[in-house]
């Protein structure tokens, strides 16, 4: 879980800022937000779908005070149409593609080619080109499959009234005094079979599940980790993700094998922000490329990204029961189809 937090909060959500000089992004902050949002969208959407996976591998709940420890790994498959996005010039005030491309690669593209982007801002009576940067391509070329991963460690505990409580928890982590991260998830699964009379004597189980996950990451941005031409005051990159799911589950629980399935609904919202004040010093050129002056400009809270993912889901899975030791795998049909594999130790 530590790796997934660091990977998606910073290698991914700060990909543009780390890939080139910070000032080239800040010069056109509104455009940079839109461009970055389009670039990162499949990774963020895929992560939200992955985080809603693996909450249950049977509709049967524990007996009172029974418990399980589950380690799972979900991967949301990125659709082909999400590997690139259209660049619509009218959507951007300061950005243009000098080589005439009509689309750009997303972070989850298999094409890792960079694309040159020009930044132009109005100065005086004219518009002057002040910078260019290379928009990164995708990062998935060397991956075995184009999927957004999310490992999970989960504990389940049997409560009275045939109800399980489930928890995912990563305590506050600090990396190099610059990064703080934490994750908490909570779920409740309630048995419905008990209300159907003699049906509770059968190996068929029916239940309902609701679960919520919150992840937060904060990264301190200061003069030391900014570029030479940027002065930072109260700089911070902030990443927040909230996801929830509600599902109706059914399972056929045999001694050696369990077949399970569910239908339900997912919802997720993610924000990624660059907060603080950033004072830029940059040269201004005329249309012939001649330097005509130097500008100092302060930009506040330059990046603000919002992502959402929601929709129906349906899961089919199988679990192998070797005493208290369980091995499971399932596949969820949704906007980003998701495969989940894992192991568990379960008692009572």
mmCIF file of C-alpha atoms in Angstrom:
data_model
loop_
_atom_site.group_PDB
_atom_site.id
_atom_site.type_symbol
_atom_site.label_atom_id
_atom_site.label_comp_id
_atom_site.label_asym_id
_atom_site.label_seq_id
_atom_site.Cartn_x
_atom_site.Cartn_y
_atom_site.Cartn_z
ATOM 1 C CA UNK A 1 0.000 0.000 0.000
ATOM 2 C CA UNK A 2 2.902 2.365 0.707
ATOM 3 C CA UNK A 3 4.112 1.920 -2.882
ATOM 4 C CA UNK A 4 0.710 2.585 -4.407
ATOM 5 C CA UNK A 5 0.273 5.795 -2.408
ATOM 6 C CA UNK A 6 3.660 7.125 -3.468
ATOM 7 C CA UNK A 7 3.257 5.991 -7.091
ATOM 8 C CA UNK A 8 -0.111 7.557 -7.769
ATOM 9 C CA UNK A 9 0.075 10.609 -5.587
ATOM 10 C CA UNK A 10 3.417 11.827 -6.815
ATOM 11 C CA UNK A 11 5.001 9.948 -9.726
ATOM 12 C CA UNK A 12 1.631 10.119 -11.471
ATOM 13 C CA UNK A 13 -0.284 13.144 -10.218
ATOM 14 C CA UNK A 14 2.843 15.311 -10.275
ATOM 15 C CA UNK A 15 4.166 13.805 -13.514
ATOM 16 C CA UNK A 16 4.034 17.053 -15.423
ATOM 17 C CA UNK A 17 5.600 19.157 -12.693
ATOM 18 C CA UNK A 18 8.508 16.774 -12.211
ATOM 19 C CA UNK A 19 9.062 16.094 -15.894
ATOM 20 C CA UNK A 20 10.021 19.635 -16.797
ATOM 21 C CA UNK A 21 10.840 22.950 -15.164
ATOM 22 C CA UNK A 22 8.145 24.001 -12.743
ATOM 23 C CA UNK A 23 7.830 27.525 -14.082
ATOM 24 C CA UNK A 24 6.691 26.334 -17.517
ATOM 25 C CA UNK A 25 3.646 24.764 -15.890
ATOM 26 C CA UNK A 26 2.910 27.692 -13.592
ATOM 27 C CA UNK A 27 3.015 30.264 -16.389
ATOM 28 C CA UNK A 28 -0.338 28.999 -17.659
ATOM 29 C CA UNK A 29 -1.838 27.522 -14.517
ATOM 30 C CA UNK A 30 -5.476 27.346 -15.694
ATOM 31 C CA UNK A 31 -4.444 25.617 -18.912
ATOM 32 C CA UNK A 32 -2.010 23.422 -16.992
ATOM 33 C CA UNK A 33 -4.818 22.187 -14.746
ATOM 34 C CA UNK A 34 -6.938 21.185 -17.747
ATOM 35 C CA UNK A 35 -4.024 19.590 -19.578
ATOM 36 C CA UNK A 36 -2.863 17.660 -16.491
ATOM 37 C CA UNK A 37 -6.405 16.558 -15.693
ATOM 38 C CA UNK A 38 -6.855 15.113 -19.191
ATOM 39 C CA UNK A 39 -3.443 13.461 -19.029
ATOM 40 C CA UNK A 40 -3.981 11.791 -15.646
ATOM 41 C CA UNK A 41 -7.677 10.931 -15.929
ATOM 42 C CA UNK A 42 -7.376 7.204 -16.824
ATOM 43 C CA UNK A 43 -4.945 6.588 -13.959
ATOM 44 C CA UNK A 44 -7.166 8.329 -11.419
ATOM 45 C CA UNK A 45 -10.376 6.712 -12.681
ATOM 46 C CA UNK A 46 -8.716 3.299 -12.774
ATOM 47 C CA UNK A 47 -7.380 3.720 -9.248
ATOM 48 C CA UNK A 48 -10.825 4.559 -7.902
ATOM 49 C CA UNK A 49 -12.293 1.435 -9.494
ATOM 50 C CA UNK A 50 -9.413 -0.669 -8.159
ATOM 51 C CA UNK A 51 -9.841 0.689 -4.631
ATOM 52 C CA UNK A 52 -13.457 -0.538 -4.605
ATOM 53 C CA UNK A 53 -12.396 -4.120 -5.378
ATOM 54 C CA UNK A 54 -11.765 -7.083 -3.106
ATOM 55 C CA UNK A 55 -14.045 -6.203 -0.223
ATOM 56 C CA UNK A 56 -15.742 -9.624 -0.122
ATOM 57 C CA UNK A 57 -15.028 -13.131 -1.438
ATOM 58 C CA UNK A 58 -18.185 -14.750 -0.090
ATOM 59 C CA UNK A 59 -21.670 -13.656 0.875
ATOM 60 C CA UNK A 60 -21.372 -15.734 4.054
ATOM 61 C CA UNK A 61 -20.442 -13.694 7.123
ATOM 62 C CA UNK A 62 -18.347 -14.827 10.098
ATOM 63 C CA UNK A 63 -19.770 -16.288 13.232
ATOM 64 C CA UNK A 64 -19.605 -13.899 16.168
ATOM 65 C CA UNK A 65 -15.966 -13.009 16.926
ATOM 66 C CA UNK A 66 -14.682 -14.829 13.853
ATOM 67 C CA UNK A 67 -12.147 -12.927 11.788
ATOM 68 C CA UNK A 68 -10.037 -12.915 8.645
ATOM 69 C CA UNK A 69 -6.924 -11.205 7.332
ATOM 70 C CA UNK A 70 -6.949 -10.695 3.571
ATOM 71 C CA UNK A 71 -4.208 -9.556 1.205
ATOM 72 C CA UNK A 72 -5.506 -8.682 -2.246
ATOM 73 C CA UNK A 73 -4.367 -7.051 -5.454
ATOM 74 C CA UNK A 74 -6.758 -5.385 -7.901
ATOM 75 C CA UNK A 75 -5.940 -4.086 -11.359
ATOM 76 C CA UNK A 76 -8.347 -1.987 -13.448
ATOM 77 C CA UNK A 77 -7.837 -2.463 -17.177
ATOM 78 C CA UNK A 78 -7.551 0.805 -19.122
ATOM 79 C CA UNK A 79 -9.796 0.882 -22.236
ATOM 80 C CA UNK A 80 -8.090 1.627 -25.541
ATOM 81 C CA UNK A 81 -10.064 4.850 -25.964
ATOM 82 C CA UNK A 82 -8.588 6.192 -22.706
ATOM 83 C CA UNK A 83 -4.996 5.984 -23.929
ATOM 84 C CA UNK A 84 -5.217 9.359 -25.703
ATOM 85 C CA UNK A 85 -7.277 12.538 -25.510
ATOM 86 C CA UNK A 86 -8.187 15.223 -28.048
ATOM 87 C CA UNK A 87 -6.332 18.512 -27.846
ATOM 88 C CA UNK A 88 -8.936 21.192 -28.633
ATOM 89 C CA UNK A 89 -7.126 24.528 -29.132
ATOM 90 C CA UNK A 90 -10.167 26.598 -28.184
ATOM 91 C CA UNK A 91 -10.128 25.022 -24.700
ATOM 92 C CA UNK A 92 -6.724 26.562 -23.938
ATOM 93 C CA UNK A 93 -5.765 30.220 -23.621
ATOM 94 C CA UNK A 94 -1.960 29.973 -23.511
ATOM 95 C CA UNK A 95 -1.071 26.522 -24.870
ATOM 96 C CA UNK A 96 -0.694 25.280 -28.432
ATOM 97 C CA UNK A 97 0.930 22.397 -30.275
ATOM 98 C CA UNK A 98 3.476 23.829 -32.740
ATOM 99 C CA UNK A 99 3.675 20.646 -34.790
ATOM 100 C CA UNK A 100 -0.068 20.468 -35.439
ATOM 101 C CA UNK A 101 -0.992 17.335 -33.468
ATOM 102 C CA UNK A 102 -4.692 16.870 -32.736
ATOM 103 C CA UNK A 103 -4.373 14.518 -29.752
ATOM 104 C CA UNK A 104 -2.033 13.791 -26.849
ATOM 105 C CA UNK A 105 -1.192 10.579 -25.026
ATOM 106 C CA UNK A 106 -2.473 9.967 -21.504
ATOM 107 C CA UNK A 107 -0.343 8.663 -18.660
ATOM 108 C CA UNK A 108 -1.745 5.158 -19.262
ATOM 109 C CA UNK A 109 -0.873 5.093 -22.958
ATOM 110 C CA UNK A 110 1.423 2.440 -24.396
ATOM 111 C CA UNK A 111 2.964 5.202 -26.537
ATOM 112 C CA UNK A 112 5.752 6.892 -24.549
ATOM 113 C CA UNK A 113 6.619 9.542 -27.177
ATOM 114 C CA UNK A 114 6.843 13.109 -25.899
ATOM 115 C CA UNK A 115 4.987 16.007 -27.550
ATOM 116 C CA UNK A 116 6.242 19.600 -27.649
ATOM 117 C CA UNK A 117 3.842 22.170 -26.174
ATOM 118 C CA UNK A 118 4.329 25.947 -26.510
ATOM 119 C CA UNK A 119 3.277 28.395 -23.809
ATOM 120 C CA UNK A 120 2.429 31.935 -24.932
ATOM 121 C CA UNK A 121 1.190 34.748 -22.710
ATOM 122 C CA UNK A 122 0.141 38.308 -23.533
ATOM 123 C CA UNK A 123 2.695 40.976 -22.588
ATOM 124 C CA UNK A 124 1.991 44.593 -23.491
ATOM 125 C CA UNK A 125 0.346 44.905 -26.876
ATOM 126 C CA UNK A 126 1.405 41.506 -28.207
ATOM 127 C CA UNK A 127 1.494 37.810 -27.461
ATOM 128 C CA UNK A 128 4.944 36.430 -26.893
ATOM 129 C CA UNK A 129 6.198 32.891 -26.716
ATOM 130 C CA UNK A 130 7.956 32.483 -23.370
ATOM 131 C CA UNK A 131 8.528 28.740 -22.992
ATOM 132 C CA UNK A 132 8.131 25.268 -24.418
ATOM 133 C CA UNK A 133 8.023 21.913 -22.658
ATOM 134 C CA UNK A 134 7.825 18.279 -23.632
ATOM 135 C CA UNK A 135 4.521 16.696 -22.680
ATOM 136 C CA UNK A 136 5.335 13.164 -21.475
ATOM 137 C CA UNK A 137 3.792 10.135 -23.109
ATOM 138 C CA UNK A 138 2.493 7.011 -21.413
ATOM 139 C CA UNK A 139 4.250 4.978 -18.735
ATOM 140 C CA UNK A 140 2.819 1.517 -19.496
ATOM 141 C CA UNK A 141 5.010 0.321 -22.375
ATOM 142 C CA UNK A 142 6.971 -2.082 -20.173
ATOM 143 C CA UNK A 143 4.030 -3.290 -18.070
ATOM 144 C CA UNK A 144 2.703 -6.825 -18.639
ATOM 145 C CA UNK A 145 -0.827 -5.410 -18.925
ATOM 146 C CA UNK A 146 -2.182 -1.872 -19.140
ATOM 147 C CA UNK A 147 -3.909 -1.748 -15.753
ATOM 148 C CA UNK A 148 -4.045 0.537 -12.730
ATOM 149 C CA UNK A 149 -3.032 -1.493 -9.640
ATOM 150 C CA UNK A 150 -4.192 -1.228 -6.026
ATOM 151 C CA UNK A 151 -2.909 -3.679 -3.382
ATOM 152 C CA UNK A 152 -4.972 -3.945 -0.195
ATOM 153 C CA UNK A 153 -4.571 -5.390 3.293
ATOM 154 C CA UNK A 154 -7.901 -5.921 5.015
ATOM 155 C CA UNK A 155 -9.190 -7.277 8.326
ATOM 156 C CA UNK A 156 -12.720 -8.604 8.831
ATOM 157 C CA UNK A 157 -14.406 -9.292 12.183
ATOM 158 C CA UNK A 158 -17.700 -10.986 13.024
ATOM 159 C CA UNK A 159 -20.179 -8.926 15.033
ATOM 160 C CA UNK A 160 -23.527 -9.934 16.553
ATOM 161 C CA UNK A 161 -26.627 -10.061 14.328
ATOM 162 C CA UNK A 162 -24.670 -11.824 11.557
ATOM 163 C CA UNK A 163 -22.775 -8.731 10.493
ATOM 164 C CA UNK A 164 -19.116 -8.354 9.549
ATOM 165 C CA UNK A 165 -17.098 -5.188 9.940
ATOM 166 C CA UNK A 166 -14.146 -4.797 7.572
ATOM 167 C CA UNK A 167 -11.254 -2.354 7.798
ATOM 168 C CA UNK A 168 -8.370 -1.207 5.626
ATOM 169 C CA UNK A 169 -5.861 1.016 7.376
ATOM 170 C CA UNK A 170 -2.496 2.584 6.661
ATOM 171 C CA UNK A 171 -1.283 4.802 9.536
ATOM 172 C CA UNK A 172 0.198 8.215 8.874
ATOM 173 C CA UNK A 173 3.420 7.639 6.918
ATOM 174 C CA UNK A 174 6.236 10.140 6.517
ATOM 175 C CA UNK A 175 8.844 9.968 3.764
ATOM 176 C CA UNK A 176 11.947 12.181 3.921
ATOM 177 C CA UNK A 177 9.999 14.813 5.923
ATOM 178 C CA UNK A 178 8.335 15.955 2.664
ATOM 179 C CA UNK A 179 5.526 13.434 2.190
ATOM 180 C CA UNK A 180 2.700 12.446 4.534
ATOM 181 C CA UNK A 181 0.207 9.764 3.564
ATOM 182 C CA UNK A 182 -2.566 7.743 5.171
ATOM 183 C CA UNK A 183 -5.467 5.525 4.164
ATOM 184 C CA UNK A 184 -8.533 4.275 5.976
ATOM 185 C CA UNK A 185 -11.377 2.122 4.689
ATOM 186 C CA UNK A 186 -14.419 0.737 6.491
ATOM 187 C CA UNK A 187 -17.048 -1.739 5.337
ATOM 188 C CA UNK A 188 -20.121 -3.512 6.718
ATOM 189 C CA UNK A 189 -21.540 -6.755 5.382
ATOM 190 C CA UNK A 190 -24.881 -8.012 6.671
ATOM 191 C CA UNK A 191 -26.342 -11.486 6.137
ATOM 192 C CA UNK A 192 -29.794 -11.574 4.514
ATOM 193 C CA UNK A 193 -30.158 -15.359 4.372
ATOM 194 C CA UNK A 194 -31.236 -15.424 8.029
ATOM 195 C CA UNK A 195 -34.500 -13.722 7.061
ATOM 196 C CA UNK A 196 -35.493 -16.429 4.571
ATOM 197 C CA UNK A 197 -36.427 -19.193 6.991
ATOM 198 C CA UNK A 198 -34.994 -22.682 6.216
ATOM 199 C CA UNK A 199 -32.847 -21.226 3.439
ATOM 200 C CA UNK A 200 -30.096 -20.565 5.987
ATOM 201 C CA UNK A 201 -29.515 -24.336 6.172
ATOM 202 C CA UNK A 202 -28.400 -24.408 2.541
ATOM 203 C CA UNK A 203 -24.870 -23.683 1.279
ATOM 204 C CA UNK A 204 -26.328 -20.652 -0.521
ATOM 205 C CA UNK A 205 -25.717 -17.289 1.172
ATOM 206 C CA UNK A 206 -27.032 -13.815 0.375
ATOM 207 C CA UNK A 207 -25.821 -10.562 1.936
ATOM 208 C CA UNK A 208 -25.457 -6.832 1.358
ATOM 209 C CA UNK A 209 -22.217 -4.850 1.584
ATOM 210 C CA UNK A 210 -21.376 -1.173 1.882
ATOM 211 C CA UNK A 211 -17.798 0.156 2.015
ATOM 212 C CA UNK A 212 -15.970 3.495 2.026
ATOM 213 C CA UNK A 213 -12.283 4.350 1.525
ATOM 214 C CA UNK A 214 -10.431 7.608 2.104
ATOM 215 C CA UNK A 215 -6.829 8.235 1.054
ATOM 216 C CA UNK A 216 -4.823 11.428 1.657
ATOM 217 C CA UNK A 217 -1.320 12.380 0.597
ATOM 218 C CA UNK A 218 0.457 15.696 1.121
ATOM 219 C CA UNK A 219 3.817 16.689 -0.342
ATOM 220 C CA UNK A 220 5.685 19.785 0.853
ATOM 221 C CA UNK A 221 6.973 21.984 -1.986
ATOM 222 C CA UNK A 222 9.727 24.406 -1.058
ATOM 223 C CA UNK A 223 12.557 26.300 -2.704
ATOM 224 C CA UNK A 224 14.823 23.258 -2.442
ATOM 225 C CA UNK A 225 12.622 20.958 -4.533
ATOM 226 C CA UNK A 226 11.374 23.673 -6.914
ATOM 227 C CA UNK A 227 13.330 24.971 -9.882
ATOM 228 C CA UNK A 228 15.837 27.831 -9.642
ATOM 229 C CA UNK A 229 13.466 30.406 -11.168
ATOM 230 C CA UNK A 230 10.625 29.771 -8.704
ATOM 231 C CA UNK A 231 10.331 31.027 -5.126
ATOM 232 C CA UNK A 232 7.782 29.097 -3.046
ATOM 233 C CA UNK A 233 5.734 30.185 -0.012
ATOM 234 C CA UNK A 234 3.552 27.628 1.821
ATOM 235 C CA UNK A 235 3.824 25.244 -1.128
ATOM 236 C CA UNK A 236 2.085 21.883 -0.943
ATOM 237 C CA UNK A 237 0.774 19.235 -3.312
ATOM 238 C CA UNK A 238 -2.364 17.639 -1.881
ATOM 239 C CA UNK A 239 -4.039 14.442 -3.086
ATOM 240 C CA UNK A 240 -7.396 13.250 -1.693
ATOM 241 C CA UNK A 241 -9.459 10.263 -2.797
ATOM 242 C CA UNK A 242 -12.860 9.100 -1.544
ATOM 243 C CA UNK A 243 -14.522 5.981 -2.911
ATOM 244 C CA UNK A 244 -17.579 4.008 -1.885
ATOM 245 C CA UNK A 245 -19.430 0.964 -3.109
ATOM 246 C CA UNK A 246 -22.675 -0.798 -2.280
ATOM 247 C CA UNK A 247 -23.249 -4.383 -3.409
ATOM 248 C CA UNK A 248 -25.675 -7.286 -3.141
ATOM 249 C CA UNK A 249 -23.748 -10.562 -2.875
ATOM 250 C CA UNK A 250 -24.575 -14.234 -3.329
ATOM 251 C CA UNK A 251 -22.325 -17.261 -2.887
ATOM 252 C CA UNK A 252 -22.428 -21.029 -3.023
ATOM 253 C CA UNK A 253 -20.150 -22.067 -0.164
ATOM 254 C CA UNK A 254 -18.974 -25.654 -0.563
ATOM 255 C CA UNK A 255 -16.311 -27.312 1.542
ATOM 256 C CA UNK A 256 -13.429 -26.991 -0.921
ATOM 257 C CA UNK A 257 -14.622 -24.261 -3.244
ATOM 258 C CA UNK A 258 -16.799 -21.157 -3.113
ATOM 259 C CA UNK A 259 -18.478 -19.537 -6.097
ATOM 260 C CA UNK A 260 -19.488 -15.937 -5.502
ATOM 261 C CA UNK A 261 -20.894 -12.977 -7.352
ATOM 262 C CA UNK A 262 -22.264 -9.517 -6.761
ATOM 263 C CA UNK A 263 -24.041 -6.609 -8.404
ATOM 264 C CA UNK A 264 -23.790 -3.065 -7.178
ATOM 265 C CA UNK A 265 -22.736 0.512 -7.685
ATOM 266 C CA UNK A 266 -19.394 2.349 -7.407
ATOM 267 C CA UNK A 267 -18.659 6.005 -6.781
ATOM 268 C CA UNK A 268 -15.370 7.838 -6.418
ATOM 269 C CA UNK A 269 -14.073 11.405 -6.263
ATOM 270 C CA UNK A 270 -10.450 12.529 -6.310
ATOM 271 C CA UNK A 271 -8.838 15.948 -6.057
ATOM 272 C CA UNK A 272 -5.202 16.853 -6.676
ATOM 273 C CA UNK A 273 -4.111 20.381 -5.862
ATOM 274 C CA UNK A 274 -0.928 22.414 -5.880
ATOM 275 C CA UNK A 275 -1.379 25.015 -3.143
ATOM 276 C CA UNK A 276 0.693 27.993 -2.055
ATOM 277 C CA UNK A 277 2.263 31.072 -3.615
ATOM 278 C CA UNK A 278 4.831 30.709 -6.406
ATOM 279 C CA UNK A 279 6.875 33.714 -7.525
ATOM 280 C CA UNK A 280 8.285 33.233 -11.027
ATOM 281 C CA UNK A 281 11.121 35.085 -12.714
ATOM 282 C CA UNK A 282 11.200 34.617 -16.476
ATOM 283 C CA UNK A 283 12.409 36.272 -19.651
ATOM 284 C CA UNK A 284 10.003 37.611 -22.272
ATOM 285 C CA UNK A 285 10.836 37.354 -25.973
ATOM 286 C CA UNK A 286 9.427 39.093 -28.981
ATOM 287 C CA UNK A 287 8.131 37.257 -32.033
ATOM 288 C CA UNK A 288 11.671 37.002 -33.403
ATOM 289 C CA UNK A 289 12.968 35.338 -30.258
ATOM 290 C CA UNK A 290 14.798 38.410 -28.939
ATOM 291 C CA UNK A 291 14.714 39.022 -25.204
ATOM 292 C CA UNK A 292 12.809 42.217 -24.409
ATOM 293 C CA UNK A 293 12.574 42.077 -20.627
ATOM 294 C CA UNK A 294 12.303 40.099 -17.414
ATOM 295 C CA UNK A 295 9.053 39.577 -15.489
ATOM 296 C CA UNK A 296 8.391 38.689 -11.851
ATOM 297 C CA UNK A 297 4.941 37.190 -11.269
ATOM 298 C CA UNK A 298 3.300 35.535 -8.249
ATOM 299 C CA UNK A 299 0.737 32.785 -8.840
ATOM 300 C CA UNK A 300 -1.408 31.341 -6.029
ATOM 301 C CA UNK A 301 -2.850 27.806 -5.875
ATOM 302 C CA UNK A 302 -2.011 27.107 -9.530
ATOM 303 C CA UNK A 303 -3.198 23.508 -10.015
ATOM 304 C CA UNK A 304 -6.657 22.180 -9.130
ATOM 305 C CA UNK A 305 -7.700 18.806 -10.571
ATOM 306 C CA UNK A 306 -10.988 16.937 -10.095
ATOM 307 C CA UNK A 307 -11.786 13.376 -11.124
ATOM 308 C CA UNK A 308 -14.955 11.305 -10.772
ATOM 309 C CA UNK A 309 -15.834 7.686 -11.468
ATOM 310 C CA UNK A 310 -19.229 6.074 -10.971
ATOM 311 C CA UNK A 311 -21.419 3.378 -12.425
ATOM 312 C CA UNK A 312 -22.842 -0.088 -12.057
ATOM 313 C CA UNK A 313 -20.661 -3.132 -11.420
ATOM 314 C CA UNK A 314 -21.055 -6.920 -11.575
ATOM 315 C CA UNK A 315 -18.541 -9.440 -10.188
ATOM 316 C CA UNK A 316 -17.978 -13.169 -10.676
ATOM 317 C CA UNK A 317 -15.382 -15.022 -8.618
ATOM 318 C CA UNK A 318 -14.104 -18.282 -7.176
ATOM 319 C CA UNK A 319 -12.397 -19.053 -3.882
ATOM 320 C CA UNK A 320 -10.428 -22.178 -3.003
ATOM 321 C CA UNK A 321 -10.889 -23.189 0.660
ATOM 322 C CA UNK A 322 -7.933 -25.021 2.190
ATOM 323 C CA UNK A 323 -9.013 -25.023 5.810
ATOM 324 C CA UNK A 324 -8.459 -21.523 7.192
ATOM 325 C CA UNK A 325 -6.306 -20.666 4.173
ATOM 326 C CA UNK A 326 -8.162 -19.169 1.185
ATOM 327 C CA UNK A 327 -7.060 -18.346 -2.366
ATOM 328 C CA UNK A 328 -9.444 -16.247 -4.448
ATOM 329 C CA UNK A 329 -9.816 -14.513 -7.778
ATOM 330 C CA UNK A 330 -12.622 -12.536 -9.383
ATOM 331 C CA UNK A 331 -13.421 -10.298 -12.325
ATOM 332 C CA UNK A 332 -15.608 -7.191 -12.188
ATOM 333 C CA UNK A 333 -17.438 -5.847 -15.238
ATOM 334 C CA UNK A 334 -17.612 -2.044 -15.086
ATOM 335 C CA UNK A 335 -16.324 1.011 -16.967
ATOM 336 C CA UNK A 336 -12.741 -0.116 -16.254
ATOM 337 C CA UNK A 337 -13.044 -3.902 -15.926
ATOM 338 C CA UNK A 338 -11.106 -5.053 -12.866
ATOM 339 C CA UNK A 339 -9.371 -8.312 -11.945
ATOM 340 C CA UNK A 340 -8.659 -9.146 -8.297
ATOM 341 C CA UNK A 341 -6.457 -11.892 -6.833
ATOM 342 C CA UNK A 342 -5.564 -12.600 -3.237
ATOM 343 C CA UNK A 343 -5.108 -14.836 -0.237
ATOM 344 C CA UNK A 344 -6.724 -14.868 3.182
ATOM 345 C CA UNK A 345 -6.613 -16.513 6.573
ATOM 346 C CA UNK A 346 -10.149 -16.914 7.921
ATOM 347 C CA UNK A 347 -11.416 -18.388 11.190
ATOM 348 C CA UNK A 348 -15.004 -19.142 12.268
#
